[in-house]
Amino acid sequence: MAYRNLGMIIRYCKEIDDIDAIRTLYLSLVRSKVEYASFIWSPQQKCHTKTIESIQSKFTRYLFKKINGFYPKFPQNIPYKQLIQQLDLPTLENRRDQGKIKILLNCTIDSPQILERVHFQIPPPGLRPRNNLFKVRNNTSPLSTAMKLYNDLERKPDFALNKTEFAEFLESISVPD
């Protein structure tokens, strides 16, 4: 569905020169489809992540050509990471990881059965500080991966932040790979 919507945008926007309008169409018609319920279905294998990321890669190449007049693969190969930085788009994987942390820390989990599986780790008094807030089992369920992502953050968010400050904090940090 997302590829079909992206193809429609590319076909119908040949005559449109407004980059912001094209970008808004992509964000609303394509990225919203790709990110729907991504907390649940987020892929663990790199091959599946790469397949999903190829949708945004195709759009960034199209938008780059629309802005600069030449395709980023020829005459010089411009890497995908550089393209998304230039176009101010985060990777889809990074957005999924930020979304997992947001759901976990905002406590927007409405199911008591799922919420009882979140285990907080209260560190015993000791000489060494421990930065892990959550006790994580070794599996790849969405909740466990969200807890692992939080524990791997270099800078931990303050729980007193409001939602907009928290969103800005998440955008300012890089989620570990």
PDB file of C-alpha atoms in Angstrom, residues 49-110:
ATOM      1  CA  THR A  49      14.191  -3.112   8.222  1.00  0.00           C
ATOM      2  CA  LYS A  50      16.038  -2.463   4.969  1.00  0.00           C
ATOM      3  CA  THR A  51      12.932  -3.345   2.950  1.00  0.00           C
ATOM      4  CA  ILE A  52      10.832  -0.843   4.887  1.00  0.00           C
ATOM      5  CA  GLU A  53      13.575   1.779   4.728  1.00  0.00           C
ATOM      6  CA  SER A  54      13.732   1.353   0.920  1.00  0.00           C
ATOM      7  CA  ILE A  55      10.360   3.119   0.668  1.00  0.00           C
ATOM      8  CA  GLN A  56      11.761   6.278   2.228  1.00  0.00           C
ATOM      9  CA  SER A  57      15.006   5.853   0.291  1.00  0.00           C
ATOM     10  CA  LYS A  58      13.082   5.925  -2.982  1.00  0.00           C
ATOM     11  CA  PHE A  59      11.262   9.086  -1.906  1.00  0.00           C
ATOM     12  CA  THR A  60      14.460  10.837  -0.801  1.00  0.00           C
ATOM     13  CA  ARG A  61      16.106  10.091  -4.156  1.00  0.00           C
ATOM     14  CA  TYR A  62      13.034  11.442  -5.978  1.00  0.00           C
ATOM     15  CA  LEU A  63      12.916  14.586  -3.837  1.00  0.00           C
ATOM     16  CA  PHE A  64      16.669  15.129  -4.216  1.00  0.00           C
ATOM     17  CA  LYS A  65      16.293  14.956  -8.001  1.00  0.00           C
ATOM     18  CA  LYS A  66      13.351  17.363  -7.833  1.00  0.00           C
ATOM     19  CA  ILE A  67      15.396  19.885  -5.801  1.00  0.00           C
ATOM     20  CA  ASN A  68      18.809  19.592  -7.465  1.00  0.00           C
ATOM     21  CA  GLY A  69      17.972  18.473 -10.993  1.00  0.00           C
ATOM     22  CA  PHE A  70      20.127  15.326 -10.990  1.00  0.00           C
ATOM     23  CA  TYR A  71      19.695  11.861  -9.565  1.00  0.00           C
ATOM     24  CA  PRO A  72      21.785  11.155  -6.424  1.00  0.00           C
ATOM     25  CA  LYS A  73      23.160   7.856  -7.797  1.00  0.00           C
ATOM     26  CA  PHE A  74      24.710   9.473 -10.873  1.00  0.00           C
ATOM     27  CA  PRO A  75      27.271  11.087 -11.448  1.00  0.00           C
ATOM     28  CA  GLN A  76      28.216  10.670  -7.777  1.00  0.00           C
ATOM     29  CA  ASN A  77      26.726   8.211  -5.345  1.00  0.00           C
ATOM     30  CA  ILE A  78      25.286  10.130  -2.384  1.00  0.00           C
ATOM     31  CA  PRO A  79      24.638   7.850   0.626  1.00  0.00           C
ATOM     32  CA  TYR A  80      21.139   7.479   2.042  1.00  0.00           C
ATOM     33  CA  LYS A  81      22.145   8.821   5.483  1.00  0.00           C
ATOM     34  CA  GLN A  82      23.443  12.012   3.879  1.00  0.00           C
ATOM     35  CA  LEU A  83      20.257  12.389   1.811  1.00  0.00           C
ATOM     36  CA  ILE A  84      17.943  12.149   4.807  1.00  0.00           C
ATOM     37  CA  GLN A  85      20.078  14.614   6.754  1.00  0.00           C
ATOM     38  CA  GLN A  86      19.930  17.070   3.872  1.00  0.00           C
ATOM     39  CA  LEU A  87      16.154  16.646   3.530  1.00  0.00           C
ATOM     40  CA  ASP A  88      15.621  16.750   7.326  1.00  0.00           C
ATOM     41  CA  LEU A  89      13.924  13.351   7.523  1.00  0.00           C
ATOM     42  CA  PRO A  90      14.814  10.871  10.288  1.00  0.00           C
ATOM     43  CA  THR A  91      15.171   7.219   9.346  1.00  0.00           C
ATOM     44  CA  LEU A  92      12.057   5.109   9.771  1.00  0.00           C
ATOM     45  CA  GLU A  93      13.944   2.806  12.138  1.00  0.00           C
ATOM     46  CA  ASN A  94      14.896   5.743  14.344  1.00  0.00           C
ATOM     47  CA  ARG A  95      11.279   6.965  14.386  1.00  0.00           C
ATOM     48  CA  ARG A  96      10.055   3.478  15.351  1.00  0.00           C
ATOM     49  CA  ASP A  97      12.570   3.323  18.204  1.00  0.00           C
ATOM     50  CA  GLN A  98      11.592   6.784  19.450  1.00  0.00           C
ATOM     51  CA  GLY A  99       7.936   5.758  19.281  1.00  0.00           C
ATOM     52  CA  LYS A 100       8.619   2.679  21.407  1.00  0.00           C
ATOM     53  CA  ILE A 101      10.308   4.770  24.079  1.00  0.00           C
ATOM     54  CA  LYS A 102       7.462   7.324  23.985  1.00  0.00           C
ATOM     55  CA  ILE A 103       4.835   4.636  24.496  1.00  0.00           C
ATOM     56  CA  LEU A 104       6.798   3.050  27.314  1.00  0.00           C
ATOM     57  CA  LEU A 105       7.521   6.257  29.231  1.00  0.00           C
ATOM     58  CA  ASN A 106       4.189   7.989  28.614  1.00  0.00           C
ATOM     59  CA  CYS A 107       2.438   4.913  29.992  1.00  0.00           C
ATOM     60  CA  THR A 108       0.052   4.891  27.051  1.00  0.00           C
ATOM     61  CA  ILE A 109      -0.294   1.137  27.385  1.00  0.00           C
ATOM     62  CA  ASP A 110      -4.006   0.683  28.071  1.00  0.00           C
TER      63      ASP A 110
END
